[in-house]
Coordinates of C-alpha atoms in Angstrom, one line a residue:
X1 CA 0.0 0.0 0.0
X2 CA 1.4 3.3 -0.7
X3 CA 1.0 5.1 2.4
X4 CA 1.4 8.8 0.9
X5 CA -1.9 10.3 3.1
X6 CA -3.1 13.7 1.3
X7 CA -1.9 16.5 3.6
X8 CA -5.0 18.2 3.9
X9 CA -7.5 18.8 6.5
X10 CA -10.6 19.5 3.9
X11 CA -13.7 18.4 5.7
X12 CA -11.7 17.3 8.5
X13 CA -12.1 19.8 11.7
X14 CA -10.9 17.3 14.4
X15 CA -7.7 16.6 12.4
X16 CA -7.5 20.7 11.9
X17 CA -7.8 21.2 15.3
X18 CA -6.1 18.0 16.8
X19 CA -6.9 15.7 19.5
X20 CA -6.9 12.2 20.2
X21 CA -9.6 11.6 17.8
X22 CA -7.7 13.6 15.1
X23 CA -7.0 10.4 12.8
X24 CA -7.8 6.9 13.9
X25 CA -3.8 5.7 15.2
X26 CA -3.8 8.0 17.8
X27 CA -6.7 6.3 20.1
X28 CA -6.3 2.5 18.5
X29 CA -2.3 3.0 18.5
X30 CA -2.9 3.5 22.4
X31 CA -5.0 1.3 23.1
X32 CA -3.2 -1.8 21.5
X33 CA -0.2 -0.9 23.2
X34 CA -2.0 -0.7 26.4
X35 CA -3.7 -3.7 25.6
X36 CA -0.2 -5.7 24.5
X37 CA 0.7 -4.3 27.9
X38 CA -2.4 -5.5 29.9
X39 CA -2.8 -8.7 28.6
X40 CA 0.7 -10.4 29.2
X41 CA 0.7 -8.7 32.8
X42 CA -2.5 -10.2 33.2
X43 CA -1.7 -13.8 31.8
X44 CA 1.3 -13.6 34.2
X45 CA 0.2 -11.8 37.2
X46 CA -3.5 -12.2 37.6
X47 CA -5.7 -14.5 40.3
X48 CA -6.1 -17.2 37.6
X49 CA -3.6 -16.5 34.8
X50 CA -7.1 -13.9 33.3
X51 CA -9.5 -12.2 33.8
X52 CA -13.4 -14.0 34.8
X53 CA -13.4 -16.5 32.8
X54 CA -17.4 -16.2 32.1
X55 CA -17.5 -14.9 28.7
X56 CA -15.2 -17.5 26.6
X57 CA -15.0 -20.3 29.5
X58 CA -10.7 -20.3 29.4
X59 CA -8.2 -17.8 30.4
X60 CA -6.1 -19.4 27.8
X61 CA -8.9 -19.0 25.0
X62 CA -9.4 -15.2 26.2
X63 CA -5.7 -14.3 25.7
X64 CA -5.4 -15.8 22.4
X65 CA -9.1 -13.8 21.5
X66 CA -7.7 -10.4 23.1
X67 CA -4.3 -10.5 21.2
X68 CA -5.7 -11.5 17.9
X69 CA -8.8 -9.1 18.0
X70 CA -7.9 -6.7 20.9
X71 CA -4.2 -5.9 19.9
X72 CA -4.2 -6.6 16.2
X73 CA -7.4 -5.2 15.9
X74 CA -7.1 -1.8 17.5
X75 CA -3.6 -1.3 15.2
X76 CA -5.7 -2.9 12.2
X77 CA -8.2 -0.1 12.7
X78 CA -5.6 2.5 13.3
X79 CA -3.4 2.0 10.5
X80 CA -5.8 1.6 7.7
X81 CA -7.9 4.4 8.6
X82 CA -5.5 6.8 8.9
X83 CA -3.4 5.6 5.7
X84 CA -6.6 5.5 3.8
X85 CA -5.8 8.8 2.1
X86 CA -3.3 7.2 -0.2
X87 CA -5.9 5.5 -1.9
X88 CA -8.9 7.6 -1.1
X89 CA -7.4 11.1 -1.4
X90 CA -9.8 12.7 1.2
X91 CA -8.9 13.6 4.6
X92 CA -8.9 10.4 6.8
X93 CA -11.8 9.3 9.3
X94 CA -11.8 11.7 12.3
X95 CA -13.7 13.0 14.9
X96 CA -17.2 11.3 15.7
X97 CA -16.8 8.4 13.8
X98 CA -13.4 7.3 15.6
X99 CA -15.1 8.1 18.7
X100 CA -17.2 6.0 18.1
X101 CA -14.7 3.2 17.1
X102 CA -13.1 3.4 20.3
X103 CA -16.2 3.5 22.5
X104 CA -17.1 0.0 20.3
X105 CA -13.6 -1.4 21.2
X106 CA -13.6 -0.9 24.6
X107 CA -17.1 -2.0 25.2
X108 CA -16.3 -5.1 24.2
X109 CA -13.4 -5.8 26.1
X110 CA -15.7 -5.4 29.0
X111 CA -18.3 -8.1 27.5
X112 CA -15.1 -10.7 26.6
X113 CA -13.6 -10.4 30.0
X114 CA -17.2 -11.5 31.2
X115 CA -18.1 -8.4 33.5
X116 CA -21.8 -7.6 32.2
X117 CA -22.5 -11.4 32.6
X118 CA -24.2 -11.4 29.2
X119 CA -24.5 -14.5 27.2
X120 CA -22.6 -15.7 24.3
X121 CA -24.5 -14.2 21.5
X122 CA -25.0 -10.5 22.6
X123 CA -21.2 -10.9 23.8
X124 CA -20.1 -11.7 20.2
X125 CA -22.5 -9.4 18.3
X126 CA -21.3 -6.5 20.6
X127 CA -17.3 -7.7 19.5
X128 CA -18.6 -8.2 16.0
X129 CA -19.8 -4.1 16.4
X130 CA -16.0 -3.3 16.3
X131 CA -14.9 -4.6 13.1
X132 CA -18.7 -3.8 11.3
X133 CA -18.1 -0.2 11.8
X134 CA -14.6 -0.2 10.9
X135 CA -15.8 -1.9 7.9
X136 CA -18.2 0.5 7.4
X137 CA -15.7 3.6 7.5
X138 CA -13.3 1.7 5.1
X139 CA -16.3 0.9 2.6
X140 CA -17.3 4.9 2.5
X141 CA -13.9 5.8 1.5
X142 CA -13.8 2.9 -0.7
X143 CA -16.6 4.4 -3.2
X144 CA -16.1 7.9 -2.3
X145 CA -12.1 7.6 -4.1
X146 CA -13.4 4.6 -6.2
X147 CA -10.9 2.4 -5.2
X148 CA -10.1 -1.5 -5.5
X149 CA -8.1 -1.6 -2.6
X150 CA -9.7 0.8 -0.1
X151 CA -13.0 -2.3 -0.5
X152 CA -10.0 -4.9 -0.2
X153 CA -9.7 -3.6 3.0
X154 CA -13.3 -3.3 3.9
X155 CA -13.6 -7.0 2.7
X156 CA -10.9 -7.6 5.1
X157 CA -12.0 -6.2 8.1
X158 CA -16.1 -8.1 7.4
X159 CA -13.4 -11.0 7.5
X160 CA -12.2 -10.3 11.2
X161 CA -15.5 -9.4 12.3
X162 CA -16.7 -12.9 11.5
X163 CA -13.7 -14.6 12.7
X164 CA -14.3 -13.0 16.0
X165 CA -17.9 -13.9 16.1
X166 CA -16.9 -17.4 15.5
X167 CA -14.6 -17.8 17.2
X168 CA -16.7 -16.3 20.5
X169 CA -19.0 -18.6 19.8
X170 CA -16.8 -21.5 19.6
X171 CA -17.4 -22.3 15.9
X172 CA -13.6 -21.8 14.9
X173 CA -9.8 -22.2 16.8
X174 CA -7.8 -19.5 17.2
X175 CA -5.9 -21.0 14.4
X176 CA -8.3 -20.1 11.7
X177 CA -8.2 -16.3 12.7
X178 CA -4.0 -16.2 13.0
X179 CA -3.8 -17.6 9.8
X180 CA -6.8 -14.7 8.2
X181 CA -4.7 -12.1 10.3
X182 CA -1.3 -13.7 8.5
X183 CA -3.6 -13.7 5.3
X184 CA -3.5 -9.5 6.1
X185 CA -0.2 -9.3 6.7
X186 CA 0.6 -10.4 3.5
X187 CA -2.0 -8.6 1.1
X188 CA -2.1 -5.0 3.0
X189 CA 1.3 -5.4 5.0
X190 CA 3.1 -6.9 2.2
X191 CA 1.8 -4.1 0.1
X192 CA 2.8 -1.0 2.9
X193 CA 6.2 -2.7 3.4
X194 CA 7.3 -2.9 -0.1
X195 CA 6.0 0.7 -1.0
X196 CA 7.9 2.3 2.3
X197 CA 10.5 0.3 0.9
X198 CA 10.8 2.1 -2.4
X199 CA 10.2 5.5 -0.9
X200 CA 13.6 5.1 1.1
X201 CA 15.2 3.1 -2.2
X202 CA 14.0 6.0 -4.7
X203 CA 15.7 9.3 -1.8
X204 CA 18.7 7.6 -2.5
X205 CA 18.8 7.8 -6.4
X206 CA 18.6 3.9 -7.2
X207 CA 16.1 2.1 -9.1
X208 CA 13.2 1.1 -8.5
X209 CA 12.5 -2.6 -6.5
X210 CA 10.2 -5.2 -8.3
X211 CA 6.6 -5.3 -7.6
X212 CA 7.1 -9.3 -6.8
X213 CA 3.8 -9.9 -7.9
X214 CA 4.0 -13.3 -8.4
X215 CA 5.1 -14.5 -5.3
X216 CA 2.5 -11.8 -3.4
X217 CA 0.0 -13.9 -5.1
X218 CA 1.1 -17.4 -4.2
X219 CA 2.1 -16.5 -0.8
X220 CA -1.7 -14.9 -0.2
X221 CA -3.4 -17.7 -2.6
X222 CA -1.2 -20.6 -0.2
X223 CA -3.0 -18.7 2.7
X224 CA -6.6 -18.8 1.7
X225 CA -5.9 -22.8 0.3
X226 CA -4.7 -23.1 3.8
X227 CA -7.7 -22.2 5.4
X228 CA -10.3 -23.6 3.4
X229 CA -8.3 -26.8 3.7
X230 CA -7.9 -26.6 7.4
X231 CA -11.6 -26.1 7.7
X232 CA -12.6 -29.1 6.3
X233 CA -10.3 -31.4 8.3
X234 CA -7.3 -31.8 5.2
X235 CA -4.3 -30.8 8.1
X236 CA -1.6 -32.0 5.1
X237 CA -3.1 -30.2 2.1
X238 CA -3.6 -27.0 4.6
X239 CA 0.5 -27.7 6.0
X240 CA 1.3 -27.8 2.7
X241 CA -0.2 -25.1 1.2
X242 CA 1.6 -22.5 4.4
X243 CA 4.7 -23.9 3.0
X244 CA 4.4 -22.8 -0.6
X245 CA 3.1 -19.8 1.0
X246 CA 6.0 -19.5 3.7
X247 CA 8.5 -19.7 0.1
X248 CA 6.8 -17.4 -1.7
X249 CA 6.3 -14.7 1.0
X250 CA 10.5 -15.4 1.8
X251 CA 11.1 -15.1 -1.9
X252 CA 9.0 -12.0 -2.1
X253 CA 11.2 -9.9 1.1
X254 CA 14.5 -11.0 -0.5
X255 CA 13.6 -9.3 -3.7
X256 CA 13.0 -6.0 -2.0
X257 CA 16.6 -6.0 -0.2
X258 CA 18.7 -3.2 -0.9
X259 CA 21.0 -1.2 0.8
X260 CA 18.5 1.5 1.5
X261 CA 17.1 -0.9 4.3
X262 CA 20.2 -1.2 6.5
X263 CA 20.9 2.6 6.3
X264 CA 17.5 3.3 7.8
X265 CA 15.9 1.7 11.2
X266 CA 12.2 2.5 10.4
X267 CA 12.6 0.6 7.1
X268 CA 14.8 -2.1 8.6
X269 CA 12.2 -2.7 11.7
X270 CA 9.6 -3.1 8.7
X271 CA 11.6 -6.1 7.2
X272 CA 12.5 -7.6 10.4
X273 CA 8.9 -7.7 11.2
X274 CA 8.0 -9.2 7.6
X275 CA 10.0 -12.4 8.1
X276 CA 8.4 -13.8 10.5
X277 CA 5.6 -14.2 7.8
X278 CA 7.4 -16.5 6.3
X279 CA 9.0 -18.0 9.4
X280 CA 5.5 -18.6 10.7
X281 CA 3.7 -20.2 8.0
X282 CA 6.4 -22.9 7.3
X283 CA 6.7 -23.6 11.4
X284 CA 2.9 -23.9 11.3
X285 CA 2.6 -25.9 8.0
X286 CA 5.2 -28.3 8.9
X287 CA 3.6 -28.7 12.5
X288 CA 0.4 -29.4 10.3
X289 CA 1.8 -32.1 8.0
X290 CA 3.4 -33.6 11.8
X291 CA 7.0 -32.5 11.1
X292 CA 7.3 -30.6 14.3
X293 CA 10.3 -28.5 14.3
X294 CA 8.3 -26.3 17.4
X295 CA 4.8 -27.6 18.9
X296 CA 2.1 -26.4 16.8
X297 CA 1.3 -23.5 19.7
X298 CA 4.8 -22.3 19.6
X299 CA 4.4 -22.3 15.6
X300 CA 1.6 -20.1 15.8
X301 CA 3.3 -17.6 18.2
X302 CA 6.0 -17.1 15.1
X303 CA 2.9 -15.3 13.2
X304 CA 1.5 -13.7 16.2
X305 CA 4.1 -13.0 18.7
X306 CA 6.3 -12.6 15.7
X307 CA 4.9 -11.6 12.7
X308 CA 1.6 -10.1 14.0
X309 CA 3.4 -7.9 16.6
X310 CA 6.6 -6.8 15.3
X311 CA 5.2 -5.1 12.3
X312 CA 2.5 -3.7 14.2
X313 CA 5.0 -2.3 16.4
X314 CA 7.0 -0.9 13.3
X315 CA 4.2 0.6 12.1
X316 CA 3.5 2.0 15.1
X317 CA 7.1 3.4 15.3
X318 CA 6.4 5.3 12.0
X319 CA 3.5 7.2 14.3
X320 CA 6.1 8.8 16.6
X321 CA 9.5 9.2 14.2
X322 CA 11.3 12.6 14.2
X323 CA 10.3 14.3 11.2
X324 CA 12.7 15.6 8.8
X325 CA 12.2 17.5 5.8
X326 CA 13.2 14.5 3.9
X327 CA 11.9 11.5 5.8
X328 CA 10.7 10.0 8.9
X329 CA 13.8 9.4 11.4
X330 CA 13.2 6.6 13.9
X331 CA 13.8 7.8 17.4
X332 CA 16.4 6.0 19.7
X333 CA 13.6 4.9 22.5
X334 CA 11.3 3.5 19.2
X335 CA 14.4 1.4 18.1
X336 CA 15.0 -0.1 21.6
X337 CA 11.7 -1.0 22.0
X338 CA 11.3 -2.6 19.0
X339 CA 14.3 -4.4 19.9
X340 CA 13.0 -6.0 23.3
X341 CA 9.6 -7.1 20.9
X342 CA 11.5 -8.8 19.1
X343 CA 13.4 -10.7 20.9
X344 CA 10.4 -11.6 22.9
X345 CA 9.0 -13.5 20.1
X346 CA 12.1 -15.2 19.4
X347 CA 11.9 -16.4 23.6
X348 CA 8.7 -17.0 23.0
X349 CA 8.9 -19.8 20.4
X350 CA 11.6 -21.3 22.7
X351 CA 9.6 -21.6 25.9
X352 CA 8.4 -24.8 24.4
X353 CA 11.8 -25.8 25.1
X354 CA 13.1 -24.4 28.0
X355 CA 9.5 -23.1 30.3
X356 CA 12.2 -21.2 32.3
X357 CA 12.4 -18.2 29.1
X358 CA 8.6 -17.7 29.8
X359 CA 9.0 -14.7 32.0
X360 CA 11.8 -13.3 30.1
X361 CA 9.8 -13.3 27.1
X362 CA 7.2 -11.4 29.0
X363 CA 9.7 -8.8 30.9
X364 CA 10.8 -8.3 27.2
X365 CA 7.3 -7.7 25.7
X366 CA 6.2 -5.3 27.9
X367 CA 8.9 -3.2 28.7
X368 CA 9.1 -3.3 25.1
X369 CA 5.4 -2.0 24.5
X370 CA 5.4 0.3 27.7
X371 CA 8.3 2.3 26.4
X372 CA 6.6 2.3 23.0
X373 CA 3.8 3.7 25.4
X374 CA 6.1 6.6 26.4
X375 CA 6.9 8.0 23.2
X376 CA 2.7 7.7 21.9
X377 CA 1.8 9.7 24.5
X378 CA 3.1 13.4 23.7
X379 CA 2.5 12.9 20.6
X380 CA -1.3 12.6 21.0
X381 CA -1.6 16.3 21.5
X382 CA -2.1 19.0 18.7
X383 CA -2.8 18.4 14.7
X384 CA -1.5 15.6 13.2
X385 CA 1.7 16.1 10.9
X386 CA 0.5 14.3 7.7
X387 CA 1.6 11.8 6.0
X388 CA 1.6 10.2 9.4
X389 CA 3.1 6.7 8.5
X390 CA 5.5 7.7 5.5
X391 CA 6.5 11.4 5.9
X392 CA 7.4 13.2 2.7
X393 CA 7.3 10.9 -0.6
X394 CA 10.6 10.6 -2.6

C-alpha cells in the first residue's frame, strides 16, 4: 500500500484542530499498546492466569481472542484508517466516527472479560460491532475515491469481524483467525512494506524494487488454500499449502533488499517484522503435516508474537519518528523498543523448550510495548503532521 496520506485537512475539523480523535492511530495505537501491555501482565500476574473466565470459559482462550482481535485489531483499525488517504485522497476518518470506534472497542473488552454477565450471543455481536463499523468507515472511503483496494480492505475487516464472532461462539480455533490475520499481513502489509521500501530506495537515487507480484500472489493464494483446507479437516493439504506460502512470501522480502534498508531503522524494523511471515507459516505448515520443528502453539506464536506484533510495532514506530524534511527518522527509544519485541518473540517460540524463558519473554514484551507507550503519548496532542506513517514521498 502506498501510504502517501493527502496533507489536507478538507472536511476534517478534528484533524484541523487535533486531539486524540484527530485520525484513527492516535486512540487505536494506544489502546493496543495498552492492551499488549495488559494482557501479558495479566496472563502472568492475575488470580487465575485472566481475567473472569465467564464470557469464553478459558483464560487461555481469552488471551489468544484479546491479542488477535484486541491488539491486532485496534492497530488494524488505526493503521488503515489513517493511511486510507493514499488510496482515497480525502482527509482520513476523524472525529465522531473514531469516537465511536473506540467506545465499540472498549465496550467489548468489557463483554469478553465476562463483567456484564451477558451471554454468548450478545457478547459476540457487541465484538462483531468493532470490526462492522470499521468496515463501514473503510467501505465509505472505498466508493467515495473509487478504489479497489480501499473495498479490499473493507472486505478484510467483514473477514475479522466474522472470525471473531466465530470464534466467541466456539465455531472456529484461534488458528483459523491467525492464519486470516497472516492472510492480512501479506496482502495490505506486504503491500505497505514494499511501498515504504521504495520511498527510502528512490531518496537515495537507485532504481526502483520489483513489484514481486508473483510470489505476493502465491504467498496470499497458499493462505486462503490453507484455510479452506484446514476447515474441512485436510491438516496436510492446509500444511502444505503454508509452506508454498511461507517460500513465496521469503522469496517476495528478498527481492526488495537493498542497501537502502540497512541505512535506515524504520525501514529495517519493517523487514525484520516481515520475516516472520514467512518463518510462521512454514513452522505452522510443517507442524500441520506432523514434522514438528516447534509444537504447533509455539508455531503459531512465530505469526502472532512474531509476525503479527513486530510489524505492528513498526508501524507504530512510523507514528512517533522525528520528522525531517526528507523523511521520517526513527527515534532512539522506538528502536529499543522494538528491539525488546523482538526478541520476545524469538523467547517466546523457545519456551516450548526451556518453560524457564517464559518470564523473560514477557519482561521483554512489555517493557518493550510500555516504552513504546512513552513516546505515543506526547505525541497525541495538537494536529496531526501528515503523512503520518511515510512522511514526505521521494
Amino acid at each position: 500500500m502506498d501510504d502517501s496520506e493527502a496533507p489536507t485537512h478538507r472536511n476534517d475539523p478534528a484533524g484541523a484542530t487535533g486531539g486524540i480523535f484527530a485520525t484513527a492511530h492516535r486512540p487505536m495505537f494506544l489502546l493496543a499498546a495498552l492492551w499488549a501491555v495488559t494482557v501479558i501482565v495479566w496472563r502472568y500476574r492475575g488470580e487465575s492466569g485472566g481475567p473472569v473466565a465467564d464470557a469464553l470459559g478459558s483464560p487461555v482462550l481469552w488471551h489468544a481472542h484479546e491479542m488477535i482481535f484486541g491488539f491486532a485489531g485496534a492497530a488494524f483499525a488505526g493503521y488503515t484508517l489513517t493511511a486510507a488517504p493514499s488510496w482515497s485522497r480525502r482527509a482520513p476518518a476523524s472525529g465522531l466516527p473514531v469516537a465511536v470506534l473506540t467506545v465499540l472497542w472498549i465496550v467489548t473488552r468489557i463483554a469478553i472479560a465476562g463483567v456484564t454477565g451477558l451471554p454468548l450471543m450478545p457478547i459476540a455481536l457487541i465484538a462483531t460491532a468493532f470490526f462492522v463499523w470499521l468496515a463501514a468507515l473503510l467501505a465509505g472511503e472505498a466508493i467515495s475515491g473509487r478504489s479497489a483496494k480501499g473495498a479490499l480492505q473493507a472486505v478484510f475487516a467483514v473477514l475479522l469481524g466474522v472470525a471473531d464472532l466465530a470464534m466467541i461462539l466456539g465455531l472456529a480455533e484461534p488458528r483459523a483467525a491467525i492464519l486470516i490475520f497472516a492472510l492480512v499481513l501479506s496482502v495490505i502489509g506486504g503491500r505497505m512494506v514494499r511501498a515504504l521500501t521504495e520511498n527510502r530506495v528512490l531518496s537515495e537515487g537507485a532504481a526502483p524494487i520489483p513489484q514481486a507480484a508473483i510470489a505476493g500472489y502465491l504467498g496470499a493464494t497458499g493462505i486462503v488454500a490453507a484455510l479452506v483446507a484446514d476447515a474441512t479437516g485436510a491438516a496436510a493439504i492446509a500444511g502444505a499449502a503454508l509452506v508454498i506460502a511461507a517460500g513465496a512470501e521469503a522469496l517476495r522480502l528478498f527481492q526488495w533488499q537493498r542497501a537502502a534498508v540497512r541505512h535506515d531503522a524504520l525501514v529495517l524494523m519493517l523487514h525484520l517484522g516481515f520475516v516472520w511471515l514467512p518463518v510462521g507459516l512454514a513452522l505452522t505448515g510443517l507442524a500441520l503435516l506432523g514434522v514438528e520443528v516447534l509444537a504447533a502453539p509455539d508455531a503459531l506464536h512465530a505469526l502472532t508474537a512474531g509476525a503479527m506484533s513486530c510489524l505492528i510495532h513498526a508501524v507504530a514506530a512510523r507514528a512517533v519518528a522525528r520528522r525531517t524534511p526528507e523523511r521520517l527518522v526513527a527515534r532512539w527509544p522506538g528502536i529499543i523498543a522494538f528491539a525488546f519485541v523482538w526478541l520476545a518473540a524469538c523467547l517466546r517460540l523457545a519456551e516450548g523448550s526451556f518453560l524457564a524463558l517464559s518470564p523473560s519473554a514477557a519482561m521483554l514484551w512489555v517493557v518493550g510495548w510500555s516504552t513504546y507507550l512513552i513516546t505515543l503519548i506526547p505525541s497525541l496532542r495538537g494536529a496531526p503532521q501528515r503523512p503520518v506513517f511515510s512522511g514526505p514521498r521521494a
